[in-house]
XYZ file of C-alpha atoms in Angstrom:
173
model
C 0.318 -0.308 -0.189
C 1.656 3.438 -0.232
C 1.995 5.878 2.119
C -0.605 8.010 3.816
C 0.817 10.960 2.383
C 4.146 12.375 1.018
C 7.560 11.679 3.890
C 7.605 15.169 4.337
C 4.730 16.002 5.752
C 4.906 12.676 8.153
C 7.890 13.949 9.009
C 5.785 14.961 12.078
C 3.866 13.996 14.392
C 6.383 11.681 14.378
C 5.612 8.679 17.077
C 9.011 6.865 18.842
C 11.197 4.919 16.484
C 10.048 1.841 16.244
C 6.000 1.897 17.897
C 4.828 1.414 14.653
C 2.255 -2.134 14.571
C 2.284 -2.642 11.409
C 4.894 -2.389 8.792
C 4.598 -0.661 5.378
C 3.231 -3.267 3.350
C 3.500 -3.268 -0.452
C 0.950 -4.423 -2.765
C 4.261 -4.929 -5.292
C 6.886 -4.171 -6.418
C 6.105 -2.527 -9.158
C 8.384 1.821 -9.556
C 5.345 3.697 -9.018
C 4.114 1.424 -5.599
C 7.477 1.091 -4.001
C 9.284 4.544 -5.944
C 8.602 6.117 -1.491
C 9.028 3.219 0.524
C 12.985 3.658 1.612
C 12.922 7.004 1.939
C 9.605 6.686 3.639
C 10.881 3.521 5.588
C 13.245 6.261 7.036
C 11.101 9.034 8.198
C 8.938 6.734 10.342
C 11.578 3.618 11.060
C 8.749 0.818 10.069
C 10.374 -2.169 8.321
C 9.419 -2.833 4.849
C 7.284 -5.560 3.861
C 6.964 -7.695 0.063
C 6.243 -10.773 -1.362
C 9.601 -12.569 -2.455
C 8.860 -13.301 -5.567
C 8.736 -9.547 -6.217
C 11.924 -9.222 -5.533
C 13.713 -8.685 -9.325
C 11.618 -5.840 -8.966
C 12.400 -3.537 -6.001
C 15.922 -4.412 -7.162
C 15.486 -2.990 -10.600
C 14.680 0.153 -7.807
C 16.933 -0.437 -5.058
C 19.599 -2.149 -5.691
C 21.867 -1.639 -2.526
C 18.632 -1.760 -0.090
C 17.672 -5.327 1.039
C 13.394 -5.775 2.116
C 12.854 -5.749 5.482
C 10.545 -9.137 5.813
C 8.679 -10.833 3.335
C 4.825 -11.364 2.562
C 3.451 -14.986 2.080
C -0.177 -15.735 1.351
C -2.365 -16.166 4.989
C 0.208 -13.708 6.830
C -2.042 -11.759 8.800
C -0.859 -8.335 9.823
C -2.729 -6.616 12.863
C -3.285 -2.398 13.838
C -5.357 -0.525 16.119
C -7.972 -3.628 15.826
C -7.202 -4.311 12.018
C -6.125 -7.606 10.754
C -5.599 -7.450 7.219
C -4.431 -10.592 6.013
C -2.499 -11.399 2.848
C -3.711 -12.778 -0.512
C -0.925 -13.624 -3.374
C -2.470 -12.991 -5.932
C -0.124 -12.914 -9.031
C -0.923 -11.823 -13.390
C -0.120 -7.556 -12.435
C 4.068 -9.185 -11.222
C 4.266 -12.399 -9.875
C 4.523 -10.708 -6.301
C 1.476 -8.895 -5.800
C 0.003 -9.186 -2.973
C -3.359 -8.251 -2.766
C -4.841 -7.459 1.907
C -8.334 -7.629 3.115
C -9.711 -7.444 6.202
C -12.761 -9.474 6.858
C -14.028 -7.628 9.998
C -14.340 -4.508 7.979
C -15.729 -6.231 4.969
C -12.503 -4.903 2.115
C -9.817 -5.528 -0.211
C -7.245 -3.486 -0.239
C -6.734 -5.103 -4.055
C -3.194 -3.176 -5.763
C -2.508 -3.287 -8.787
C -4.352 -6.217 -8.804
C -7.945 -5.261 -9.522
C -9.072 -2.038 -10.742
C -13.027 -0.645 -10.811
C -13.886 -2.184 -15.046
C -10.933 -4.856 -14.668
C -7.987 -6.684 -13.680
C -5.022 -4.670 -13.367
C -2.306 -4.530 -16.509
C -0.588 -7.233 -18.159
C 1.687 -5.909 -20.119
C 5.034 -5.264 -17.997
C 7.654 -7.070 -17.807
C 6.944 -10.614 -15.352
C 2.953 -10.429 -16.046
C 0.815 -12.256 -17.267
C -3.312 -11.787 -18.046
C -3.964 -15.312 -17.744
C -2.280 -15.699 -14.383
C -4.509 -12.873 -13.938
C -7.716 -13.820 -14.135
C -6.776 -16.739 -12.267
C -5.634 -15.246 -9.032
C -9.270 -12.757 -9.532
C -10.967 -15.767 -9.800
C -9.282 -17.691 -7.319
C -8.955 -15.648 -4.331
C -10.719 -12.500 -5.073
C -14.820 -12.770 -6.821
C -14.481 -16.066 -3.746
C -14.544 -12.721 -0.906
C -18.513 -12.038 -0.353
C -19.903 -9.597 -2.542
C -19.665 -6.523 -0.963
C -16.417 -6.193 0.225
C -15.420 -3.071 -1.036
C -11.983 -2.644 -3.447
C -9.413 -0.467 -2.891
C -6.953 -0.201 -5.296
C -3.805 0.342 -6.064
C -4.920 3.554 -9.057
C -8.708 5.147 -9.268
C -12.278 4.268 -7.433
C -13.094 1.940 -5.179
C -14.686 -0.408 -6.181
C -16.923 -3.770 -4.481
C -16.381 -7.764 -5.421
C -20.130 -8.260 -6.210
C -19.970 -5.008 -8.674
C -16.664 -6.608 -10.548
C -17.678 -9.937 -10.402
C -20.224 -10.294 -13.641
C -18.073 -8.901 -16.002
C -15.286 -11.719 -15.791
C -16.139 -12.990 -19.103
C -15.724 -10.274 -20.389
C -12.097 -8.953 -19.344
C -11.604 -12.931 -20.587
C -12.747 -12.350 -24.678
C -12.276 -8.922 -24.082
C -8.298 -10.778 -22.964
C -7.559 -7.476 -19.993
């Protein structure tokens, strides 16, 4: 997920070092989602988490810096009493990961699912067939009322997107 504000604006008020209850969780390793991650991590003294299948994408932007920890299918992260569960949804990138809060009925989809269809699959390491399989098997199985907060653009719901699966497959994107 992206930082809620630019790192320069996140400095004040700054929580004490190590006081974060949940780390910044990166949905995938494309540069538009990680470009500010290292600076943000340094500014707020918080570790960065990324699915290791996107390591090559991370390394292309940050060749001298490692991620702090890995995200895997089923990992849970809790902050302010809210639990997010990692759902590995490859396709947009090999390590694409969504975060689902059953309690809130909310999914943070990164670039896996948008309002109107799947994320782009024309980039390096992307696969249309794989993203469709991820959406079908991991996301469309969530309750229809689940709100989907996307990596770009307007929110949607699983119920609004599910009826369009065959159309997406037919159009090939």
